XYZ file of C-alpha atoms in Angstrom:
768
model
C 43.187 85.909 -0.112
C 42.388 85.867 -3.770
C 44.244 84.019 -6.496
C 44.340 84.215 -10.232
C 46.359 82.710 -13.057
C 49.116 84.945 -14.379
C 51.661 84.364 -17.135
C 55.019 83.350 -15.734
C 57.338 86.345 -15.587
C 60.055 84.181 -17.076
C 57.850 83.470 -20.083
C 57.983 87.146 -21.030
C 61.682 87.645 -20.458
C 62.934 86.332 -23.830
C 60.618 88.766 -25.654
C 61.736 91.668 -23.502
C 65.315 90.596 -23.885
C 64.996 90.698 -27.691
C 64.235 94.407 -27.439
C 66.595 95.375 -24.646
C 69.505 92.996 -25.202
C 73.084 93.971 -25.840
C 74.508 94.281 -29.334
C 74.194 90.568 -30.066
C 71.377 89.531 -32.347
C 70.480 86.469 -30.346
C 69.656 83.265 -32.206
C 66.055 82.284 -32.681
C 66.057 79.844 -29.783
C 66.621 82.706 -27.333
C 63.634 84.666 -28.646
C 61.000 81.942 -28.719
C 58.386 82.873 -26.106
C 57.246 80.327 -23.571
C 53.535 79.685 -23.210
C 53.543 78.229 -19.714
C 51.212 79.786 -17.126
C 50.615 78.916 -13.526
C 48.572 80.121 -10.591
C 50.150 82.078 -7.781
C 48.693 83.418 -4.576
C 48.154 87.173 -4.342
C 46.751 89.284 -1.535
C 43.508 90.997 -2.462
C 44.063 94.198 -4.385
C 47.850 93.937 -4.500
C 49.965 91.665 -6.738
C 53.125 90.436 -5.060
C 55.060 90.118 -8.307
C 57.027 93.261 -9.033
C 57.460 94.455 -12.583
C 61.021 94.166 -13.842
C 62.878 97.459 -14.003
C 63.995 97.274 -17.622
C 66.092 100.218 -18.747
C 67.300 100.915 -22.232
C 71.101 101.243 -22.263
C 72.300 104.563 -23.669
C 74.630 102.892 -26.129
C 71.620 101.293 -27.875
C 71.083 104.704 -29.470
C 74.495 104.607 -31.146
C 73.989 103.132 -34.606
C 77.692 102.512 -35.201
C 78.073 100.532 -31.980
C 74.866 98.615 -32.505
C 76.051 97.427 -35.897
C 79.661 96.793 -34.925
C 78.931 93.341 -33.527
C 81.259 93.738 -30.563
C 81.611 95.456 -27.167
C 84.452 97.926 -26.719
C 85.686 100.037 -23.860
C 84.179 103.184 -25.342
C 80.715 102.110 -24.265
C 79.221 100.931 -21.001
C 78.676 97.202 -20.658
C 75.393 95.821 -19.361
C 75.251 94.258 -15.901
C 74.996 90.491 -16.200
C 71.442 89.210 -16.097
C 70.312 85.633 -16.559
C 69.155 86.419 -20.078
C 72.324 88.260 -21.104
C 74.546 85.317 -20.105
C 72.382 82.705 -21.817
C 70.306 81.357 -18.902
C 67.028 81.058 -20.773
C 65.485 77.584 -20.455
C 64.199 75.022 -17.952
C 64.378 71.259 -17.694
C 60.651 70.901 -16.954
C 57.496 72.877 -17.635
C 55.921 72.647 -14.185
C 54.859 75.880 -12.465
C 57.101 77.288 -9.766
C 56.510 79.323 -6.649
C 57.876 82.386 -4.925
C 60.528 82.186 -2.241
C 63.247 84.499 -0.964
C 66.814 83.268 -1.370
C 69.411 84.261 1.256
C 67.167 86.559 3.262
C 69.687 85.772 6.009
C 73.151 84.349 5.466
C 72.186 81.442 7.749
C 69.627 80.415 5.112
C 72.448 79.183 2.867
C 74.660 76.523 4.478
C 77.427 74.806 2.502
C 79.535 71.862 3.638
C 82.352 70.754 1.364
C 82.484 67.126 0.192
C 86.035 65.779 -0.090
C 87.406 63.480 -2.784
C 86.429 60.476 -0.692
C 82.769 61.561 -0.602
C 82.878 62.626 3.055
C 80.891 65.727 4.050
C 83.035 68.228 5.952
C 81.372 69.039 9.296
C 83.117 71.030 12.026
C 82.797 68.904 15.158
C 85.858 69.597 17.355
C 87.556 72.907 18.160
C 90.356 71.359 20.224
C 93.827 70.317 19.009
C 94.854 66.632 19.076
C 95.213 65.267 22.657
C 99.015 65.233 22.551
C 99.057 68.980 21.914
C 96.395 70.113 24.362
C 98.954 70.352 27.125
C 100.454 73.291 25.218
C 97.321 75.371 25.644
C 98.344 76.823 29.004
C 96.344 79.893 29.903
C 98.554 82.711 31.097
C 97.053 85.819 32.663
C 97.472 89.106 30.849
C 99.445 90.527 33.766
C 101.968 87.687 33.634
C 102.482 88.221 29.912
C 103.067 91.937 30.390
C 105.544 91.376 33.224
C 107.492 88.768 31.279
C 107.613 90.968 28.183
C 108.839 94.000 30.136
C 111.552 91.967 31.897
C 112.753 90.514 28.603
C 112.886 93.917 26.914
C 114.852 95.393 29.848
C 117.392 92.580 29.683
C 117.800 92.882 25.909
C 118.158 96.671 26.056
C 121.154 96.332 28.379
C 122.899 93.901 26.049
C 122.722 95.923 22.853
C 126.195 97.124 21.918
C 126.431 100.903 21.678
C 128.375 100.407 18.439
C 125.090 100.011 16.523
C 123.193 102.980 17.939
C 124.428 105.234 15.157
C 123.431 102.631 12.536
C 119.895 102.391 13.898
C 119.622 106.184 13.948
C 120.870 106.431 10.364
C 118.465 103.714 9.266
C 115.603 105.600 10.922
C 116.316 108.579 8.666
C 116.080 106.311 5.601
C 113.264 103.904 6.458
C 111.239 105.508 9.226
C 110.725 104.881 12.918
C 108.762 101.605 12.652
C 111.384 99.954 10.460
C 114.181 101.240 12.704
C 112.455 99.592 15.676
C 112.340 96.307 13.744
C 116.087 96.587 13.057
C 116.812 97.357 16.681
C 114.808 94.329 17.819
C 116.680 92.115 15.346
C 120.061 93.347 16.635
C 118.910 92.604 20.185
C 117.934 89.072 19.224
C 121.294 88.468 17.549
C 123.139 89.776 20.602
C 121.292 87.325 22.866
C 120.735 84.333 20.599
C 123.604 82.286 22.150
C 124.420 80.624 18.862
C 120.795 79.758 17.978
C 119.341 80.780 14.584
C 117.535 84.113 14.537
C 114.239 84.433 12.675
C 114.230 86.880 9.734
C 112.487 90.246 10.023
C 110.119 91.627 7.392
C 110.137 95.420 6.974
C 106.993 97.370 6.157
C 105.661 97.036 2.565
C 107.467 99.343 0.132
C 106.265 99.771 -3.474
C 109.132 102.139 -4.391
C 111.850 100.057 -6.049
C 114.419 102.868 -5.838
C 113.787 103.296 -2.122
C 114.203 99.559 -1.597
C 117.523 99.804 -3.439
C 118.671 102.502 -0.995
C 117.891 100.202 1.922
C 119.773 97.293 0.308
C 122.806 99.571 -0.176
C 122.652 100.690 3.458
C 123.068 97.151 4.745
C 125.755 96.281 2.202
C 127.864 99.198 3.394
C 127.146 99.418 7.143
C 125.756 96.168 8.538
C 127.289 93.489 6.359
C 126.467 90.656 8.746
C 122.806 91.217 7.819
C 121.515 89.947 4.491
C 118.643 91.619 2.641
C 116.363 90.442 -0.129
C 112.953 91.410 -1.525
C 109.968 89.122 -0.919
C 106.204 89.236 -1.317
C 104.375 91.288 1.285
C 101.086 90.626 3.094
C 99.325 90.644 -0.281
C 100.520 89.439 -3.659
C 100.770 93.029 -4.946
C 103.125 94.262 -2.203
C 106.888 93.922 -1.798
C 108.858 93.906 1.436
C 112.537 93.782 2.346
C 113.547 90.842 4.518
C 116.470 91.111 6.981
C 118.375 87.984 8.009
C 121.452 87.247 10.078
C 124.156 86.146 7.624
C 124.953 82.399 7.584
C 128.607 83.024 8.377
C 127.739 84.862 11.577
C 125.287 82.670 13.423
C 127.395 82.897 16.581
C 125.151 85.438 18.221
C 127.113 87.810 20.417
C 130.462 86.436 19.197
C 133.138 88.084 17.094
C 131.174 87.899 13.852
C 128.466 90.111 15.323
C 130.737 92.461 17.294
C 133.155 92.964 14.399
C 130.348 93.746 11.952
C 131.095 90.821 9.668
C 134.796 91.453 9.054
C 135.881 88.174 10.685
C 134.434 86.261 7.725
C 136.302 88.057 5.034
C 135.464 91.731 5.337
C 132.703 93.696 3.649
C 130.617 91.886 1.093
C 131.865 88.363 1.830
C 128.565 87.532 3.534
C 126.767 87.842 0.204
C 128.888 85.211 -1.494
C 128.730 81.431 -1.461
C 127.666 81.249 2.213
C 124.686 83.461 1.488
C 123.616 81.282 -1.441
C 123.822 78.187 0.718
C 121.665 79.912 3.323
C 119.034 80.711 0.693
C 118.918 77.082 -0.351
C 118.550 75.913 3.232
C 116.103 78.543 4.501
C 114.155 79.259 1.330
C 113.820 82.621 -0.408
C 111.074 84.596 -2.099
C 110.770 81.995 -4.860
C 109.862 79.247 -2.399
C 106.172 78.266 -2.377
C 105.794 78.610 1.408
C 106.828 81.074 4.081
C 108.728 79.171 6.785
C 108.595 81.915 9.414
C 107.743 80.560 12.842
C 108.393 76.935 11.869
C 111.781 76.592 13.567
C 112.007 73.408 15.608
C 109.321 71.616 13.569
C 109.391 67.910 14.541
C 111.048 65.880 11.793
C 108.531 63.040 12.157
C 105.503 65.349 11.767
C 104.036 65.963 8.267
C 104.642 69.517 7.016
C 101.017 70.594 6.651
C 98.309 71.124 9.220
C 94.879 70.325 7.820
C 91.866 71.876 9.502
C 88.202 72.639 8.918
C 87.387 76.300 8.370
C 83.910 77.392 9.495
C 82.913 80.919 8.477
C 79.812 83.082 8.579
C 79.143 85.799 5.987
C 82.797 86.003 4.902
C 84.818 85.230 1.800
C 87.171 82.282 1.995
C 90.165 84.480 1.207
C 89.117 87.170 3.691
C 88.822 84.596 6.468
C 92.254 83.145 5.685
C 93.757 86.640 5.539
C 92.544 87.278 9.083
C 94.006 83.968 10.280
C 97.271 84.606 8.410
C 97.734 87.955 10.107
C 97.255 86.368 13.507
C 99.801 83.674 12.660
C 102.160 86.170 10.933
C 102.284 84.094 7.745
C 101.593 84.960 4.135
C 98.390 83.902 2.303
C 100.360 81.549 0.046
C 100.891 79.261 3.054
C 97.232 78.234 2.895
C 95.746 75.719 0.511
C 92.066 75.014 -0.105
C 90.030 73.033 -2.603
C 87.421 75.657 -3.452
C 86.130 79.104 -2.609
C 82.782 79.248 -0.848
C 79.940 81.767 -0.968
C 80.313 84.903 1.106
C 76.665 85.367 2.113
C 76.414 81.921 3.663
C 77.615 79.703 6.478
C 80.223 77.345 5.089
C 82.610 74.630 6.255
C 85.580 73.514 4.169
C 88.994 71.888 4.397
C 92.139 74.054 4.493
C 95.845 73.256 4.842
C 98.587 75.516 6.202
C 102.356 75.041 6.096
C 104.108 74.140 9.372
C 101.682 75.558 11.932
C 100.777 73.610 15.061
C 97.226 72.601 15.901
C 97.630 74.000 19.410
C 98.574 77.420 18.067
C 95.741 77.348 15.534
C 93.136 76.244 18.090
C 94.124 79.102 20.391
C 92.932 81.558 17.708
C 89.281 80.544 18.217
C 89.068 82.822 21.258
C 89.959 85.834 19.081
C 88.106 84.986 15.862
C 84.706 86.514 15.111
C 82.437 84.716 12.637
C 85.236 82.197 12.014
C 86.136 78.938 13.741
C 88.821 76.331 13.051
C 88.940 72.729 14.185
C 89.156 69.019 13.305
C 92.939 69.236 13.112
C 95.254 66.663 11.542
C 98.694 66.644 9.921
C 99.109 65.708 6.245
C 101.961 65.428 3.765
C 100.496 67.527 0.941
C 98.727 70.838 0.617
C 95.242 71.186 -0.826
C 94.908 72.853 -4.220
C 91.906 74.151 -6.137
C 89.765 71.328 -7.474
C 90.539 68.750 -4.771
C 86.890 68.213 -3.838
C 84.045 66.139 -5.211
C 81.220 68.551 -4.444
C 79.245 70.448 -1.818
C 76.332 69.601 0.469
C 73.768 72.426 0.637
C 71.118 73.211 3.229
C 69.037 76.040 1.785
C 66.062 77.734 3.406
C 63.666 79.625 1.140
C 61.645 82.067 3.202
C 58.393 83.787 2.378
C 57.168 80.882 0.240
C 54.006 81.663 -1.719
C 52.215 79.031 -3.781
C 48.580 78.451 -4.720
C 48.286 75.053 -3.083
C 50.161 72.224 -1.414
C 50.959 70.333 -4.577
C 52.849 73.184 -6.306
C 55.890 72.943 -4.024
C 55.740 69.164 -3.730
C 55.567 68.576 -7.493
C 58.334 71.094 -8.152
C 60.682 69.362 -5.697
C 59.917 65.912 -7.085
C 60.545 67.092 -10.650
C 63.866 68.625 -9.617
C 64.952 65.317 -8.132
C 63.804 63.265 -11.115
C 64.671 65.388 -14.152
C 67.325 67.664 -12.644
C 68.152 71.077 -14.045
C 70.106 72.568 -16.916
C 73.685 72.740 -15.664
C 74.112 76.467 -16.295
C 76.932 78.570 -14.930
C 75.186 80.849 -12.449
C 75.324 84.619 -12.265
C 78.136 84.402 -9.680
C 80.350 83.240 -12.540
C 79.952 86.573 -14.302
C 80.456 88.940 -11.370
C 78.113 91.146 -9.418
C 79.109 94.503 -10.923
C 77.772 96.278 -13.977
C 80.790 95.105 -15.985
C 80.475 91.341 -16.348
C 83.656 89.281 -16.148
C 82.985 87.680 -19.532
C 83.202 91.148 -21.114
C 86.734 91.450 -19.738
C 87.422 87.935 -20.999
C 86.304 88.834 -24.517
C 88.653 91.848 -24.552
C 91.560 89.650 -23.425
C 90.798 87.054 -26.086
C 90.831 89.821 -28.706
C 94.193 91.047 -27.443
C 92.809 94.444 -26.373
C 94.933 94.811 -23.241
C 94.200 98.462 -22.543
C 90.469 97.922 -22.999
C 90.544 94.956 -20.619
C 92.446 96.952 -17.994
C 89.970 99.814 -18.307
C 87.018 97.456 -17.864
C 88.579 96.200 -14.636
C 89.377 99.688 -13.300
C 86.528 101.855 -14.574
C 83.552 102.991 -12.434
C 80.553 100.678 -12.397
C 77.101 100.467 -10.901
C 76.537 98.422 -7.771
C 79.920 99.047 -6.105
C 80.309 99.804 -2.422
C 80.692 103.557 -1.730
C 84.438 103.377 -0.986
C 85.062 101.319 -4.135
C 82.948 103.643 -6.244
C 84.879 106.636 -4.902
C 88.218 104.977 -5.697
C 87.209 104.121 -9.264
C 85.835 107.591 -9.971
C 88.918 109.206 -8.447
C 91.272 107.279 -10.715
C 89.082 107.816 -13.779
C 89.193 111.586 -13.308
C 92.679 112.159 -11.897
C 94.774 109.250 -13.267
C 96.687 109.567 -9.991
C 97.922 106.029 -9.307
C 99.336 106.737 -5.844
C 96.090 108.317 -4.721
C 94.066 105.482 -6.229
C 96.165 102.833 -4.464
C 95.472 104.573 -1.185
C 91.743 104.466 -1.891
C 91.276 100.992 -3.400
C 90.532 98.406 -0.649
C 93.067 95.607 -0.203
C 90.599 92.926 -1.271
C 90.412 94.315 -4.829
C 93.380 92.198 -5.891
C 93.087 92.684 -9.646
C 92.675 96.449 -9.489
C 95.592 96.949 -7.098
C 97.856 94.674 -9.127
C 97.130 96.660 -12.296
C 97.724 100.016 -10.636
C 100.933 98.890 -8.931
C 102.482 97.868 -12.246
C 101.135 100.863 -14.190
C 102.846 103.071 -11.634
C 106.130 101.639 -12.905
C 105.225 101.420 -16.610
C 102.094 103.285 -17.644
C 102.079 101.949 -21.225
C 102.541 98.198 -20.837
C 98.974 97.041 -20.177
C 99.673 93.411 -21.044
C 102.380 93.129 -18.401
C 100.124 94.929 -15.931
C 97.414 92.314 -16.543
C 99.995 89.555 -16.063
C 100.642 90.812 -12.526
C 97.092 89.821 -11.587
C 97.245 86.402 -9.854
C 97.027 83.696 -12.488
C 93.859 82.013 -11.236
C 92.105 85.375 -11.096
C 93.108 86.556 -14.551
C 92.179 83.187 -16.069
C 88.785 83.595 -14.425
C 87.951 86.267 -17.007
C 88.662 83.883 -19.888
C 86.829 81.004 -18.213
C 83.877 83.346 -17.752
C 83.721 83.905 -21.505
C 83.863 80.153 -22.105
C 80.949 79.849 -19.667
C 79.052 82.564 -21.540
C 79.270 80.527 -24.751
C 78.383 77.286 -22.935
C 75.232 78.767 -21.404
C 73.925 79.971 -24.757
C 74.696 76.598 -26.336
C 72.817 74.819 -23.531
C 69.782 77.076 -24.025
C 69.826 76.344 -27.753
C 70.048 72.603 -27.074
C 67.041 72.792 -24.736
C 64.906 75.040 -26.952
C 65.646 73.269 -30.215
C 65.949 69.607 -29.255
C 64.265 69.422 -25.847
C 65.551 67.925 -22.620
C 64.125 64.406 -22.811
C 66.103 62.636 -25.532
C 69.414 62.479 -27.369
C 69.724 63.602 -30.982
C 72.192 62.894 -33.744
C 75.377 64.904 -33.275
C 75.179 65.140 -29.477
C 78.443 64.625 -27.625
C 78.660 61.818 -25.049
C 81.317 59.785 -23.304
C 81.906 56.696 -25.436
C 80.507 53.727 -23.511
C 82.264 51.345 -25.876
C 85.684 52.746 -24.948
C 87.810 50.539 -22.722
C 88.423 52.409 -19.487
C 91.448 51.671 -17.401
C 91.098 51.464 -13.642
C 93.121 54.654 -13.392
C 90.656 56.549 -15.580
C 87.607 55.276 -13.741
C 88.997 56.235 -10.355
C 90.411 59.600 -11.381
C 88.792 62.542 -9.579
C 86.925 64.992 -11.748
C 88.989 68.087 -12.550
C 87.076 71.265 -11.833
C 87.599 74.955 -11.279
C 86.121 76.779 -8.318
C 83.952 79.829 -8.875
C 86.202 82.839 -8.444
C 83.699 85.591 -8.831
C 84.426 86.650 -5.265
C 87.744 88.369 -5.851
C 90.735 87.135 -3.890
C 91.601 83.617 -5.018
C 95.194 82.622 -4.337
C 97.509 82.191 -7.270
C 99.312 79.179 -8.603
C 96.935 76.443 -7.521
C 96.445 74.673 -10.846
C 98.334 75.052 -14.079
C 95.252 74.767 -16.260
C 91.907 74.817 -14.493
C 88.732 73.834 -16.294
C 85.107 73.050 -15.494
C 85.032 69.436 -16.577
C 82.829 66.439 -16.011
C 85.283 64.146 -17.798
C 88.788 63.294 -16.518
C 91.530 64.818 -18.650
C 92.968 61.444 -19.724
C 89.536 60.327 -20.929
C 88.703 63.303 -23.138
C 89.851 61.482 -26.271
C 86.909 59.128 -25.700
C 84.224 61.712 -26.468
C 82.097 60.811 -29.462
C 79.346 62.346 -31.591
C 76.200 60.237 -31.641
C 75.259 58.709 -34.960
C 71.806 57.640 -36.127
C 72.632 54.091 -35.039
C 73.689 55.282 -31.574
C 70.439 57.162 -31.077
C 68.355 54.200 -32.281
C 70.197 51.795 -29.967
C 68.813 53.468 -26.852
C 72.134 53.079 -25.037
C 72.444 56.802 -24.416
C 70.064 59.158 -22.618
C 69.932 62.928 -22.303
C 71.709 62.633 -18.937
C 74.802 61.498 -20.901
C 74.897 64.572 -23.143
C 77.958 66.799 -22.830
C 78.537 70.312 -24.112
C 82.053 71.658 -24.672
C 83.842 74.575 -23.093
C 85.793 75.945 -26.081
C 89.472 75.121 -26.382
C 92.087 74.024 -28.870
C 91.404 70.303 -28.474
C 87.639 70.581 -28.026
C 85.247 68.535 -30.129
C 82.021 70.386 -30.980
C 78.578 68.793 -31.497
C 77.898 67.628 -35.029
C 74.633 69.525 -35.210
C 73.320 73.085 -35.086
C 74.369 73.554 -31.444
C 77.918 74.099 -32.712
C 76.712 77.169 -34.633
C 75.904 78.954 -31.356
C 79.558 78.921 -30.306
C 80.753 80.188 -33.675
C 78.106 82.881 -34.136
C 78.425 84.433 -30.676
C 82.231 84.349 -30.737
C 82.255 85.910 -34.200
C 80.042 88.780 -33.026
C 82.534 89.409 -30.234
C 85.427 89.259 -32.739
C 86.795 86.240 -30.890
C 88.328 83.470 -32.985
C 87.664 79.945 -31.735
C 90.295 78.306 -33.908
C 93.029 80.839 -34.716
C 95.312 82.882 -32.457
C 95.021 86.590 -33.258
C 97.911 87.484 -30.918
C 100.931 85.718 -29.437
C 99.785 85.495 -25.811
C 98.829 81.848 -25.408
C 97.179 82.322 -22.026
C 94.501 84.510 -23.615
C 93.931 82.552 -26.827
C 91.088 80.040 -26.967
C 92.930 77.697 -29.377
C 95.727 77.403 -26.794
C 93.409 76.566 -23.871
C 92.717 72.904 -23.104
C 88.924 73.162 -23.201
C 86.640 70.746 -21.356
C 83.237 69.028 -21.373
C 80.356 69.686 -18.998
C 77.152 67.701 -18.530
C 74.116 69.336 -20.130
C 71.840 68.272 -17.251
C 72.624 67.740 -13.582
C 70.614 66.104 -10.812
C 70.867 66.899 -7.096
C 71.965 63.905 -5.016
C 70.254 62.808 -1.782
C 67.592 65.497 -2.062
C 65.573 66.062 1.117
C 63.045 68.785 1.882
C 60.486 69.988 4.375
C 58.097 72.862 4.994
C 58.631 75.046 8.093
C 56.515 77.715 9.782
C 58.041 80.777 11.409
C 56.929 84.134 12.756
C 60.245 85.876 13.510
C 62.247 86.568 10.308
C 65.422 87.145 12.327
C 65.540 83.623 13.756
C 67.712 80.934 12.169
C 65.736 78.004 10.761
C 68.614 75.576 10.203
C 71.163 74.056 12.558
C 74.808 74.850 11.797
C 77.977 72.959 12.697
C 78.728 75.510 15.401
C 75.218 75.107 16.823
C 75.850 71.386 17.218
C 79.167 71.984 18.969
C 77.627 74.546 21.311
C 74.472 72.433 21.748
C 72.247 75.207 20.452
C 68.882 74.335 18.892
C 67.467 76.853 16.375
C 64.074 78.168 17.324
C 61.048 77.043 15.351
C 62.913 74.544 13.182
C 60.117 72.015 13.538
C 57.272 71.396 11.176
C 53.869 72.819 12.017
C 51.865 70.277 14.033
C 48.619 69.148 12.493
C 45.614 71.143 13.576
C 47.646 74.057 14.890
C 47.096 77.649 13.919
C 48.881 78.631 10.693
C 52.046 80.628 11.334
C 52.606 83.993 9.753
C 55.044 82.798 7.099
C 56.121 79.606 5.366
C 59.614 78.414 4.490
C 60.838 75.530 2.343
C 64.094 73.910 3.410
C 66.055 71.733 0.972
C 69.182 69.665 1.526
C 71.090 68.156 -1.399
C 74.547 67.500 -2.804
C 75.956 68.795 -6.093
C 79.259 68.029 -7.811
C 81.948 70.709 -7.752
C 81.440 73.585 -10.223
C 77.649 73.085 -10.234
C 75.544 75.997 -9.036
C 72.899 75.501 -6.355
C 71.238 78.719 -7.518
C 70.519 77.080 -10.880
C 68.795 74.183 -9.113
C 66.686 76.713 -7.183
C 65.889 78.583 -10.388
C 64.528 75.349 -11.849
C 62.522 74.761 -8.681
C 60.916 78.194 -8.357
C 60.952 79.412 -11.977
C 62.058 82.893 -10.905
C 65.271 84.857 -11.290
C 68.187 84.110 -8.968
C 69.698 87.581 -9.217
C 70.553 89.304 -5.961
C 68.688 92.440 -7.044
C 65.477 90.522 -7.701
C 65.517 88.772 -4.324
C 66.227 92.060 -2.596
C 62.983 93.394 -4.045
C 61.155 90.357 -2.655
C 62.857 90.859 0.677
C 61.654 94.470 0.819
C 58.015 93.531 0.294
C 55.589 93.103 3.211
C 55.242 89.529 4.375
C 52.691 87.442 2.487
C 50.965 84.604 4.280
C 50.991 81.418 2.235
C 48.545 78.570 2.346
C 51.084 76.027 1.094
C 51.927 73.364 3.647
C 53.404 70.636 1.456
C 54.388 67.507 3.308
C 58.020 66.432 3.359
C 59.127 63.501 1.270
């Protein structure tokens, strides 16, 4: 194997970016070339570094656009790269090494850390002891026999008086809905005075059709009450059928006389109906109480459990569980979304579901497990975590010698990394989320909607087909049939535009709040990243300078402020975050009540030595945000001005999409991993897991070849570096790895590494 010194690829990127960048004329700090070089191992005759596939966007040829200083919907928007979103600098100048990130999803393990500092590990799949008696296994044959006997008994008891009503309803609402009505009538006939659970009809997006169904029940079956509630997803509407409060007597006169015994037609929708809504909850209630009848009064209302998932989104996993439990997604609460291509464990709460019922799902769940059950009084909401514990395996490690990896890891632990927002923050498609955010901040509602809906590179085939279909045909019904359910924003837009094709602002407002705010937060992150790069390039990463922002150490903190958990937003780049979790969510490293204690360093402060670079904060723009009293503040103003975004004045009357109306926040310039551990592993089979998961521990499985190479043994085919560390919430592990390896963290780049033939490394750094 031969080696030679090569310039770091990253050292050339700012120069290339100057030529191929978007319409921004980046400040000088972004264009200053690095001079660092380091040695990397290469097989004889073949370099393992691939040349970047730089392409010149077509809209660069348009002189008017290039000079306009802003991106508009008439032109394609560049896919987010590290350079385009301001990720340009490093916290140290040591050489890095090559390693493949997430070659397998088991190479990226995340365990949530709760507000008490406890790492969430799945360790028990069983319900609490007092509930285990409920897990009685019944054979499939017994279930079938019992179900058939019950149905036969109920069929005999249904009064013939309602056969015509069911038939008429079938003509209006279809066979499946008619069967639901028939089943409800059977339950009422045999309820013996007990409450009857409501029935949810199939989702119906046609408001006029829903009105016809409401009228049917008002005129023919007045002892049944109807209302419209949210469907299985936030963009769907369903009609709910309930037995009227004045007729809970089951097969008594109220049922047989079709409601007339309580005052004739329409009386059931009066005061009694309102009282029932208050008692049972309606569509405005935060939780769906279906299936919670008979909940013990002494038991807290929420079941808390640990969710273990493999290669799945948090929201996708909860959707699967919700369907099995027959509850809506809003019944679940969680502190943060977790990576899809990973194995993750996190805390979740659900409203009024028993541990025994939840534990029974494990037999039917694939790639998902639930356990460690307990009952709590309050639901989790976004931000209720202190951080995440990562176990990351970098495969295919290539370095010139032992010390390269060892020195890089030590430097990461000592000096940390620039606390950038990672590429996940800006989306994985060719239209970055901060581009949508800029359009919203400008008040360009139609442009923002188009950016969300338009075709883009990198989409899955079915998504690409749906986008192209709508772009060409403008057929909303056809597009809704083609867009997958998980594309929450797109489906919400289309559903509203079907009703009102001109009101783009209201269509955007139908997107779940947390998701639509994600676009604006992404633009704030875009500005923050560029400001951080300027701070590093211009003033370095080893000292404070006059004008830096810090938390005032002379301020008198109350006990409440010192103990307050840090308020943070969870990365929502993976579409599907539930709505309504936090009123105003920000990426902050300072408690909200303490933000008035931010100060700009004076010459005396710098000379005193009381503050270090680890104290430096950079703002996320907002109405109450204090900016640095030095040239770093110019980065925010210049970039926002080129996007026609005003940092200080509202250009429209929609407060949610106006930076001066947002609270803003402060984020540490540098971040250090906590409890950093690492080791070098040898492996020959790339399909074998190299790290032990929570489920492995429960099932007593031991991953193959997870031991270090014994001294004197023959060198294995490939080398892996495994790191374990903790980061606060809203910090990106990929940015720590970028600092470590000095290579891009983009998915596309690591796919190219993954496609290359295996390269045998000589690095065998010892663990620390």
